[in-house]
Coordinates of C-alpha atoms and ligand atoms in Angstrom, one line a residue:
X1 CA 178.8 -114.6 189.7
X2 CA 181.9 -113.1 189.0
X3 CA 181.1 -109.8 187.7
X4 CA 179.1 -107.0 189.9
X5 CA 177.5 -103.8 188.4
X6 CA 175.8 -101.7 191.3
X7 CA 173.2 -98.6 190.7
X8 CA 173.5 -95.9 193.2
X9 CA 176.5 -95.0 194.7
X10 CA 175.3 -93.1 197.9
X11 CA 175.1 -94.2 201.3
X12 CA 174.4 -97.6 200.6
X13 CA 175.6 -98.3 197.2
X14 CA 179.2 -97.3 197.7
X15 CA 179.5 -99.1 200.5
X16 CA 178.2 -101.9 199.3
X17 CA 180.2 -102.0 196.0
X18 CA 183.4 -101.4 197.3
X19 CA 182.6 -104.4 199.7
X20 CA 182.3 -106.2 197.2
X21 CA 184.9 -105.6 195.5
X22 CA 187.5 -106.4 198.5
X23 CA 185.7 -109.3 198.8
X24 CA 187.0 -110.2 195.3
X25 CA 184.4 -109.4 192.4
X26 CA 185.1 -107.4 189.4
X27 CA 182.5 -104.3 190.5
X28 CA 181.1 -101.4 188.2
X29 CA 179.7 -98.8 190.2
X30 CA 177.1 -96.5 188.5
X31 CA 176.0 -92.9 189.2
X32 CA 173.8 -90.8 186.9
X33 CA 175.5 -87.4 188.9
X34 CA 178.0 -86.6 186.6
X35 CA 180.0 -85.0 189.7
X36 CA 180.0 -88.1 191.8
X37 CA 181.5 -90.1 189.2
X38 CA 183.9 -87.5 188.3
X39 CA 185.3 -87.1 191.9
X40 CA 185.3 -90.9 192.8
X41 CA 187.2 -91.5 189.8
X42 CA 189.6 -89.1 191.3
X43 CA 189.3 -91.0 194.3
X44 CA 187.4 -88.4 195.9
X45 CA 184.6 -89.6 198.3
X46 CA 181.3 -87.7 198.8
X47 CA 179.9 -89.0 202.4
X48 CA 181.3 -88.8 205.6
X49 CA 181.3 -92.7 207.2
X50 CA 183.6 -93.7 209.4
X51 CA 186.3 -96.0 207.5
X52 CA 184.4 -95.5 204.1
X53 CA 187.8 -93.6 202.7
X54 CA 189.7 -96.2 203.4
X55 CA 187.5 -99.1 202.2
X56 CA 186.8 -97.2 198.9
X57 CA 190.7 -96.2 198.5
X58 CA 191.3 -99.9 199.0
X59 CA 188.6 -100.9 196.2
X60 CA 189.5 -98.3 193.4
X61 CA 193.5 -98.9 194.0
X62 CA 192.4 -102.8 193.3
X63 CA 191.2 -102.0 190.2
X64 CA 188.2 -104.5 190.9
X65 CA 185.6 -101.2 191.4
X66 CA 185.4 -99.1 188.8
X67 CA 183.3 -95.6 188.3
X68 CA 181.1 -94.7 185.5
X69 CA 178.4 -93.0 184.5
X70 CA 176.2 -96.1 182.8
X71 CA 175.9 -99.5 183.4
X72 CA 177.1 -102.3 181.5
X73 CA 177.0 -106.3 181.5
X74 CA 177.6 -108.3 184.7
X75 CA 176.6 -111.4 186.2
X76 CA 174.2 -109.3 189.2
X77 CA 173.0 -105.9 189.1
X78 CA 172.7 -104.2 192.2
X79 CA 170.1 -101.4 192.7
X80 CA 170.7 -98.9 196.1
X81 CA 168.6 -95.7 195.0
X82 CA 167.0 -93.2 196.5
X83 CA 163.1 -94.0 197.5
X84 CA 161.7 -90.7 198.5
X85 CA 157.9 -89.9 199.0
X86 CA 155.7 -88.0 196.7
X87 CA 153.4 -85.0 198.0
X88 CA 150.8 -87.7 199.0
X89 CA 152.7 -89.6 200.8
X90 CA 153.0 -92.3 198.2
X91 CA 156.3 -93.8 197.4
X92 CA 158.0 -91.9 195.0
X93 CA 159.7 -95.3 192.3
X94 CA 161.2 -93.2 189.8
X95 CA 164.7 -93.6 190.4
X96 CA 164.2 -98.0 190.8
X97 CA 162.5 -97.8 187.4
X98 CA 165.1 -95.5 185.6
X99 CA 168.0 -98.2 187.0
X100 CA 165.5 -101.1 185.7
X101 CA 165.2 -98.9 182.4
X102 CA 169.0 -98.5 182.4
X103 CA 169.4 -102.5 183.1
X104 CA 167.1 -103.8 180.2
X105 CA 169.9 -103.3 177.6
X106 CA 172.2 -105.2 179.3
X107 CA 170.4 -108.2 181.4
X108 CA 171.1 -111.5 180.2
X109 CA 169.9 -114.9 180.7
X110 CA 171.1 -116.3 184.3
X111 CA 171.6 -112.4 185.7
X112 CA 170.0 -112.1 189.6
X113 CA 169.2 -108.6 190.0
X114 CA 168.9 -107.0 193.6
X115 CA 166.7 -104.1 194.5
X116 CA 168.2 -103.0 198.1
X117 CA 166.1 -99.6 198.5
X118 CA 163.7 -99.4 200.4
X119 CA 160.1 -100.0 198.8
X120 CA 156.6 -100.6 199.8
X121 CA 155.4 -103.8 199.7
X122 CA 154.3 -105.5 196.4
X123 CA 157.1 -103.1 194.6
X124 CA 159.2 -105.7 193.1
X125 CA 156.8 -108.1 192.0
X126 CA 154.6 -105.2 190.3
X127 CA 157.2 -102.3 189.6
X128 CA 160.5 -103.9 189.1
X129 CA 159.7 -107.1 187.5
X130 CA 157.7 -105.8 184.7
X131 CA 160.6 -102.8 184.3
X132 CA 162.9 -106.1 183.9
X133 CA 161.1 -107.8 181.2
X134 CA 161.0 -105.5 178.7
X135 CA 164.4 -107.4 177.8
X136 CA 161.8 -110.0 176.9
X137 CA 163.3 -112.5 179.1
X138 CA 161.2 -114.3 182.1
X139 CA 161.7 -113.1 185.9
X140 CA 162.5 -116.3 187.7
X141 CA 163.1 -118.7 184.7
X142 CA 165.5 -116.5 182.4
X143 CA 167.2 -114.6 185.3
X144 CA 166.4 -114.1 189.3
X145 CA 165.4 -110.8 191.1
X146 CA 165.0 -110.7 195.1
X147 CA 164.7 -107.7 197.3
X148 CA 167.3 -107.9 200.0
X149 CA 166.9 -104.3 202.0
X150 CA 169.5 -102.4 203.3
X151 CA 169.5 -102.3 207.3
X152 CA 172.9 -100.5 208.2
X153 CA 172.8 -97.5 210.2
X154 CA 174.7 -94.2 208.8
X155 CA 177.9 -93.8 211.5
X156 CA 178.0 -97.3 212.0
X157 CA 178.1 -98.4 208.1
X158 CA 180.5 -100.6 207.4
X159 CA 180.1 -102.6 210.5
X160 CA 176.7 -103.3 210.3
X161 CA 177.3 -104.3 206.5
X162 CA 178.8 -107.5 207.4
X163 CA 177.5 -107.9 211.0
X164 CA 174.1 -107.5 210.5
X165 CA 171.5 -110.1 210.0
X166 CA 169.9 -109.9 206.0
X167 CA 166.8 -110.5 205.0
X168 CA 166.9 -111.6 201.1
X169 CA 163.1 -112.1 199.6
X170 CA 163.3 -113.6 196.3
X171 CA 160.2 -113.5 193.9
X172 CA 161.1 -117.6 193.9
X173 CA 163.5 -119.7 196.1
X174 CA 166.0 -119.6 193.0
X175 CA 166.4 -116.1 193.5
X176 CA 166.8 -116.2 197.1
X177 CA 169.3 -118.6 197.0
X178 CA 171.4 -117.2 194.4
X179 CA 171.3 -113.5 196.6
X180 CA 171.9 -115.5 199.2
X181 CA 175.1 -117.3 198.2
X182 CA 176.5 -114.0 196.7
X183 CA 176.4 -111.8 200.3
X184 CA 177.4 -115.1 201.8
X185 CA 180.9 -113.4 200.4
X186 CA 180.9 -110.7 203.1
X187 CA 177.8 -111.3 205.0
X188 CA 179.0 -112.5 209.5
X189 CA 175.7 -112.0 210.1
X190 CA 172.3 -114.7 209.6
X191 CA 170.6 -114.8 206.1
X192 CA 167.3 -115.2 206.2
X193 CA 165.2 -116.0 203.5
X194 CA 161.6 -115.1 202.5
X195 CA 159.4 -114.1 199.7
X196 CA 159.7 -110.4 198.3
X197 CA 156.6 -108.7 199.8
X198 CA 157.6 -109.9 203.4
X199 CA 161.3 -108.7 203.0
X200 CA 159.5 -105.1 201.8
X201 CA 157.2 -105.0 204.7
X202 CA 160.1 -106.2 206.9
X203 CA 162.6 -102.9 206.3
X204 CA 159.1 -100.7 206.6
X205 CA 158.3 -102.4 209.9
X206 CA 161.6 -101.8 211.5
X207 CA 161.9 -98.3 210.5
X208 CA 158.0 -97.5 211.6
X209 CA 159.1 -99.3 214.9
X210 CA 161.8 -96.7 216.0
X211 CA 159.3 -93.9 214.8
X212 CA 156.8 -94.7 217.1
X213 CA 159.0 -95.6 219.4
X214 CA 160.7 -92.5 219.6
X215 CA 157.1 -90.4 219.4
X216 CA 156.3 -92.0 222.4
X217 CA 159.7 -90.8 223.9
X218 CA 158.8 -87.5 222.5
X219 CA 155.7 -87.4 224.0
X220 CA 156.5 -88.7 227.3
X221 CA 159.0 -85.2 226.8
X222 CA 156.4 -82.9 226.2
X223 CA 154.0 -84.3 229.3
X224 CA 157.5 -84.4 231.8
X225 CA 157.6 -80.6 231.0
X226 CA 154.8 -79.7 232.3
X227 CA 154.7 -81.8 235.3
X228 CA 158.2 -81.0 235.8
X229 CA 160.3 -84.3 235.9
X230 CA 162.9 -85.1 233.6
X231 CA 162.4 -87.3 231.1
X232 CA 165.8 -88.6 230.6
X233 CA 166.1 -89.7 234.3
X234 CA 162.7 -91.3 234.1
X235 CA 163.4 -93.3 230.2
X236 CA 166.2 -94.3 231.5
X237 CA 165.1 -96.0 234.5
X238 CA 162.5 -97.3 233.0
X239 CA 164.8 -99.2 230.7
X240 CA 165.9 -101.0 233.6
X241 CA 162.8 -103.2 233.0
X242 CA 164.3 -106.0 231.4
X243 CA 160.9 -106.1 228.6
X244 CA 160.7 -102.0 228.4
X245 CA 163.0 -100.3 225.4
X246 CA 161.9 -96.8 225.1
X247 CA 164.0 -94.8 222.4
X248 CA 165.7 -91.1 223.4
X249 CA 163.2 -87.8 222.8
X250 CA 165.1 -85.4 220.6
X251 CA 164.0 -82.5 218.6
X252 CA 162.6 -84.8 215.8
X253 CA 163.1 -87.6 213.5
X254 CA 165.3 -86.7 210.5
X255 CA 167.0 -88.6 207.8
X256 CA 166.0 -90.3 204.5
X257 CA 164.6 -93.1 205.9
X258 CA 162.9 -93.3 209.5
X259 CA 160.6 -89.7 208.6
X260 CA 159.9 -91.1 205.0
X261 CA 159.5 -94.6 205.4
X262 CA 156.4 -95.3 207.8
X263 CA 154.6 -93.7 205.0
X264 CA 154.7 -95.9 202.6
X265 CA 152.9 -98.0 205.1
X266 CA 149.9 -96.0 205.5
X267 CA 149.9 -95.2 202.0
X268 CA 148.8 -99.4 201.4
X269 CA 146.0 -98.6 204.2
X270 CA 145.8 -95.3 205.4
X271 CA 142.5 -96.1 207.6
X272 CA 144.1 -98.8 209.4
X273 CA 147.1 -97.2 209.7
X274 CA 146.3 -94.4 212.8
X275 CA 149.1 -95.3 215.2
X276 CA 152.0 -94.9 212.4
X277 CA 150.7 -91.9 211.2
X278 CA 149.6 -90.4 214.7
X279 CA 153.7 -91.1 215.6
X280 CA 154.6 -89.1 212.8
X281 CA 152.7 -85.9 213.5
X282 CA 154.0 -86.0 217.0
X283 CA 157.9 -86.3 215.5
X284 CA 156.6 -83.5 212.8
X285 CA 155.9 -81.4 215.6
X286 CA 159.0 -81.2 217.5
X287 CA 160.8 -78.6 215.8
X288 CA 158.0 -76.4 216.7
X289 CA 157.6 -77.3 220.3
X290 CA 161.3 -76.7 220.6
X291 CA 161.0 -73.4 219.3
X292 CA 158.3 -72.8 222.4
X293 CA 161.0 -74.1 224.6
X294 CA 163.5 -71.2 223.5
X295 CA 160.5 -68.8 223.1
X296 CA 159.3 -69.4 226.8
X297 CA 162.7 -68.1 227.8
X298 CA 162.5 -64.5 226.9
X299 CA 159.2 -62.5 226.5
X300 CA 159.8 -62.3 222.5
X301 CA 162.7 -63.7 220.5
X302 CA 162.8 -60.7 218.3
X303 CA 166.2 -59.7 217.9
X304 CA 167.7 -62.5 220.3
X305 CA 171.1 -64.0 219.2
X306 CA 170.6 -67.7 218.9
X307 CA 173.5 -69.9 218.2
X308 CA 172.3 -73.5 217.2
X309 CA 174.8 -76.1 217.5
X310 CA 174.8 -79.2 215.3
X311 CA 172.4 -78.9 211.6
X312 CA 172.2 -82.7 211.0
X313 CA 169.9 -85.3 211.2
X314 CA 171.7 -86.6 213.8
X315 CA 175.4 -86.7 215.0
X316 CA 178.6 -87.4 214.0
X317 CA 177.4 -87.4 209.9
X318 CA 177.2 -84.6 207.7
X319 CA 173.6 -85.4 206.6
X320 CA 171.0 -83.0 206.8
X321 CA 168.3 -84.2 204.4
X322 CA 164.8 -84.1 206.2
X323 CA 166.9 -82.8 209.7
X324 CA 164.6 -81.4 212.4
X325 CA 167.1 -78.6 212.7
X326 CA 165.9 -77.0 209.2
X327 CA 162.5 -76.3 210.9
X328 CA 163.7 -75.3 214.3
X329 CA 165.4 -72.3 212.7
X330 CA 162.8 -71.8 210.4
X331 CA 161.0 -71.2 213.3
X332 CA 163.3 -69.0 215.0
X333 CA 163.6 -66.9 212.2
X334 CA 159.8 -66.3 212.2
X335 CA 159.9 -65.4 215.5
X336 CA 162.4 -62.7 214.4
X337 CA 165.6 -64.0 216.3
X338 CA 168.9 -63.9 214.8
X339 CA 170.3 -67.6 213.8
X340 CA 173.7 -68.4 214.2
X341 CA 174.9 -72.1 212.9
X342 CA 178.2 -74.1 214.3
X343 CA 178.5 -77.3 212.9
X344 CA 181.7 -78.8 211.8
X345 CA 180.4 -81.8 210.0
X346 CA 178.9 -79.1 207.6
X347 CA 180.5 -76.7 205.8
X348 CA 177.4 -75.8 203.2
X349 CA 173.7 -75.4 203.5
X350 CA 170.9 -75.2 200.3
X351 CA 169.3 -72.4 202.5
X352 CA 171.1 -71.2 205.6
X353 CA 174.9 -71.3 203.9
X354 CA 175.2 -67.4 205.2
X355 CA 174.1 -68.1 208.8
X356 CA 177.0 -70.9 209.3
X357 CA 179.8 -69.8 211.2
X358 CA 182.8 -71.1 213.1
X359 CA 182.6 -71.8 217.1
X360 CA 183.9 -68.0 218.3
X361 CA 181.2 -66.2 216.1
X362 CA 178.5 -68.6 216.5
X363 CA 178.6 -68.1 220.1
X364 CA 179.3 -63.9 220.2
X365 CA 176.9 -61.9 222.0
X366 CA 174.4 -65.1 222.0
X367 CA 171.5 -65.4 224.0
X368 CA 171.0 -68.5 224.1
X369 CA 172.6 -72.0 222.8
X370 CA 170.9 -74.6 221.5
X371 CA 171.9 -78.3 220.6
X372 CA 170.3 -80.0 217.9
X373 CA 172.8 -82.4 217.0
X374 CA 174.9 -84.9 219.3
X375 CA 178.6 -84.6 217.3
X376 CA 181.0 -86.2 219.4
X377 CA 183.0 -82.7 219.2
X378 CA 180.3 -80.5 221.5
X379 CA 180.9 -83.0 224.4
X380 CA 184.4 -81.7 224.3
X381 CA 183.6 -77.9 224.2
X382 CA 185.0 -75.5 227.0
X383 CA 182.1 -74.0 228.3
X384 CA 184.6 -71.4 230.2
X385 CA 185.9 -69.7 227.0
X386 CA 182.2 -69.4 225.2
X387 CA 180.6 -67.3 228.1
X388 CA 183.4 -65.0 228.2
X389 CA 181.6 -64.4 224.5
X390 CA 178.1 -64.9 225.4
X391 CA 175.4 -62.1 226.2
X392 CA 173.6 -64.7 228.8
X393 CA 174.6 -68.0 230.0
X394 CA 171.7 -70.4 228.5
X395 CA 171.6 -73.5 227.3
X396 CA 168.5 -75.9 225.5
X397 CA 170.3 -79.1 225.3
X398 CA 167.7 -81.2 222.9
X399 CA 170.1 -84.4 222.6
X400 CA 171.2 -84.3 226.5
X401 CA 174.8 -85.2 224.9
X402 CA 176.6 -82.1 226.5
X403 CA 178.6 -82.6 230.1
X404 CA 176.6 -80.3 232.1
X405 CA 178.0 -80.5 235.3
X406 CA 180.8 -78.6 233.2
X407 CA 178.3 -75.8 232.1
X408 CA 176.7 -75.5 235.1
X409 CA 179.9 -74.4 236.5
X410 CA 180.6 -72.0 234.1
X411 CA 177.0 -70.1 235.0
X412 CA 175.0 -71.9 232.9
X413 CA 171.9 -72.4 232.7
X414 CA 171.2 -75.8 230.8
X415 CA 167.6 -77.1 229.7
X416 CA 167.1 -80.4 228.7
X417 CA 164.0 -80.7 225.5
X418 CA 161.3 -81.5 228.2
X419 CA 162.8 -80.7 231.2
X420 CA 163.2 -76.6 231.3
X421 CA 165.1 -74.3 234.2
Ligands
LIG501 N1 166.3 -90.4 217.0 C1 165.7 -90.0 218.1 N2 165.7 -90.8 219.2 C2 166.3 -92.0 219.2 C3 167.0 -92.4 218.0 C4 166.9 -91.6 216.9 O1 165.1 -88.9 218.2 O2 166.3 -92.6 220.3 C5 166.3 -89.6 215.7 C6 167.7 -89.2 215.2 O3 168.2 -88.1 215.9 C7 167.4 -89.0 213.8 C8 166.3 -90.0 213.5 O4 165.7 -90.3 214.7 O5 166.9 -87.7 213.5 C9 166.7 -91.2 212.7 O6 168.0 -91.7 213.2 P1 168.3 -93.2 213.5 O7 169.7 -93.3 214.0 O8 167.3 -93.8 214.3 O9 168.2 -93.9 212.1 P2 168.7 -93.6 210.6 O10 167.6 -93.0 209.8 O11 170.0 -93.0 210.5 O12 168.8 -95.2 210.0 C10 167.7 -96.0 210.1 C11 168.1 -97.3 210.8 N3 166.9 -98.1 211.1 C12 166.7 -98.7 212.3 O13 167.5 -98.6 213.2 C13 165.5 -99.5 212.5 C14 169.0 -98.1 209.8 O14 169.3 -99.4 210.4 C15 168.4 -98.3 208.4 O15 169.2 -99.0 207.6 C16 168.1 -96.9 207.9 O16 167.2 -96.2 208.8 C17 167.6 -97.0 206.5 O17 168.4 -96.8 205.6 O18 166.4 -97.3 206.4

């Protein structure tokens, strides 16, 4: 296994392919988007990762990862696409079979292909394998396929790449074995090996874990507002427990993954399936309950000057696919308050491009201030200068990432999501 041709270049496959190829292996990295190709060529990198710049620099200068726009013949092909979900629910597998479709062509006898997205169980034994063999060579006696899914956590990336423990599920121990002894290049972490269907309903589970998990957090939010304790205090103590891990309340569960994934589990069993689906109605509906925090400020919002603070799915990326903030100023906009956005990890927005501003003019004549995202930059914010520029000193802090001992003596007011002044 010498030569390395890897589907998707996006969070995971880029990553992963320029790994690989500072590990030593001749790597093609596919795209089908014309533009990503273009500007990685260039050596122009699309995501914000900590480190990713230079790993990728390091990979292209080496002349062992290479850029284009169709695949080609290697010893392993790679697959990292996107898996998003249909209107019901249902996994959406059109990109996985398009990168099968574009594989056909090329497999030959003794290639192990690796499916690293995310997929509901059953998916590479009865959508992938099948794709494969219209090469009219056998899965598992001509060449080897195994689902090894991606774990690594965007901000922490590249560490958790070759820290992490993998789970590789071949559709039959050759395949395993071979996957195994090829991330055995990079790989600190444990391999563990299992069939295909497991490792599927392995990446699900862990992903539906931290949704519920935080739901509960979430709800624990909602029923500390109204008996007026703060959550945080209480999670947190609670944690002390040595078997209790309860996950942080926050204004919803965005990202690719964690709000898309638990569904392919209930799609398999939907009646069965009432906890994981119950979890993510109650994640659904935090945007909407935090727009009844900021609402139960003022007697209407009409008007009001709200400046949200971080857009992302989370902090410290530049992500904001499925982010909890896109419905939180949805709803404010309803109400008829006018949005203002501060985020520097974005710097454009499909919808709300006009309403993003810098710090100063986020901030002017605002009448309130609310954090949706926990970047590492709000933390260092001088609450002084912004309420010489606010209209009133208030604060909704939904991540409880801000120091508000600061704030507070400034005149703040500062909320926490579940724990209102
Ligand atoms: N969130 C909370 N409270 C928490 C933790 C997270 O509200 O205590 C929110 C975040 O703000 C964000 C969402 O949940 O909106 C998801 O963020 P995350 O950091 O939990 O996870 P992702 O989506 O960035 O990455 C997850 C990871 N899965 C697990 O930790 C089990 C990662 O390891 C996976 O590789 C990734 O999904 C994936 O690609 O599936």
């Amino acid at each position: 296994m010498k030569k390395i041709c890897v589907l998707g270049l996006g969070y995971i496959g880029l990553p992963t392919a320029s790994m690989f190829a500072t590990s030593g292996f001749d790597v093609v990295g596919v795209d089908i988007n014309k533009e990503i190709v273009a500007n990685l060529q260039k050596g122009n990198i699309h995501i914000e990762e900590p480190d990713l710049n230079t790993l990728v620099s390091a990979a292209l200068n080496s002349k062992r990862l290479l850029v284009k726009e169709a695949p080609e013949t290697a010893d392993v092909f790679i697959i990292a696409v996107p898996t998003p979900f249909n209107k019901d629910k249902s996994a959406d597998l059109r990109h996985v079979v398009s990168a099968a479709d574009s594989i056909v062509p090329y497999l030959k006898k003794n290639n192990l292909v690796i499916l690293e997205s995310t997929i509901p169980p059953g998916t590479t034994k009865e959508v992938l394998v099948p794709a494969l063999e219209k090469s009219g060579l056998a899965a598992g006696q001509d060449f080897f396929v195994t689902h090894s899914p991606e774990r690594i956590l965007p901000g922490r990336a590249l560490y958790e790449l070759v820290q992490n423990d993998r789970v590789i599920g071949g559709i039959n121990a050759e395949s395993s074995k071979a996957a195994e002894s090829l991330y055995k290049s990079f790989v600190k972490g444990n391999i563990y090996l299992t069939d295909s269907s497991t490792a599927e309903m392995v990446k699900l589970i862990e992903n539906t874990y931290r949704d519920v998990n935080i739901a509960l957090a979430n709800e624990l939010a909602l029923i500390s507002k109204n008996i007026g304790i703060n959550v945080w205090e209480a999670i947190e103590l609670a944690n002390k427990h040595p078997r209790v891990n309860i996950h942080k309340p926050g204004p919803g569960v965005g990202g690719h993954c964690i709000a898309v994934d638990p569904w392919f589990i209930v799609a398999k069993d939907p009646k069965n399936s009432r906890l994981i689906q119950k979890a993510r109605e109650i994640n659904n509906n935090m945007p909407g309950q935090v727009v009844l925090m900021v609402k139960s400020f003022y007697p209407s919002l009409k008007d009001r000057v709200i400046s949200v603070f971080g857009i992302t799915y989370k902090g410290n990326i530049d992500d904001i696919r499925e982010s909890p903030a896109n419905f939180v100023i949805d709803g404010l906009l309803k109400e008829g308050a006018r949005v203002k956005i501060f985020d520097p990890h974005v710097k454009s927005h499909p919808v709300y491009k006009s309403l993003l501003t810098g710090l100063d003019e986020s901030v002017q004549g605002s009448d309130c201030i609310i954090i949706l995202s926990d970047h590492n930059e709000f933390v260092g914010l001088d609450p002084g200068s912004i309420s010489k520029l606010v209209k009133q000193k208030v604060v909704l802090d939904t991540k409880n990432c801000l120091d508000h001992s600061r704030w507070l003596k400034e005149g703040f007011s500062v909320s926490l999501l579940g724990y209102l002044k």
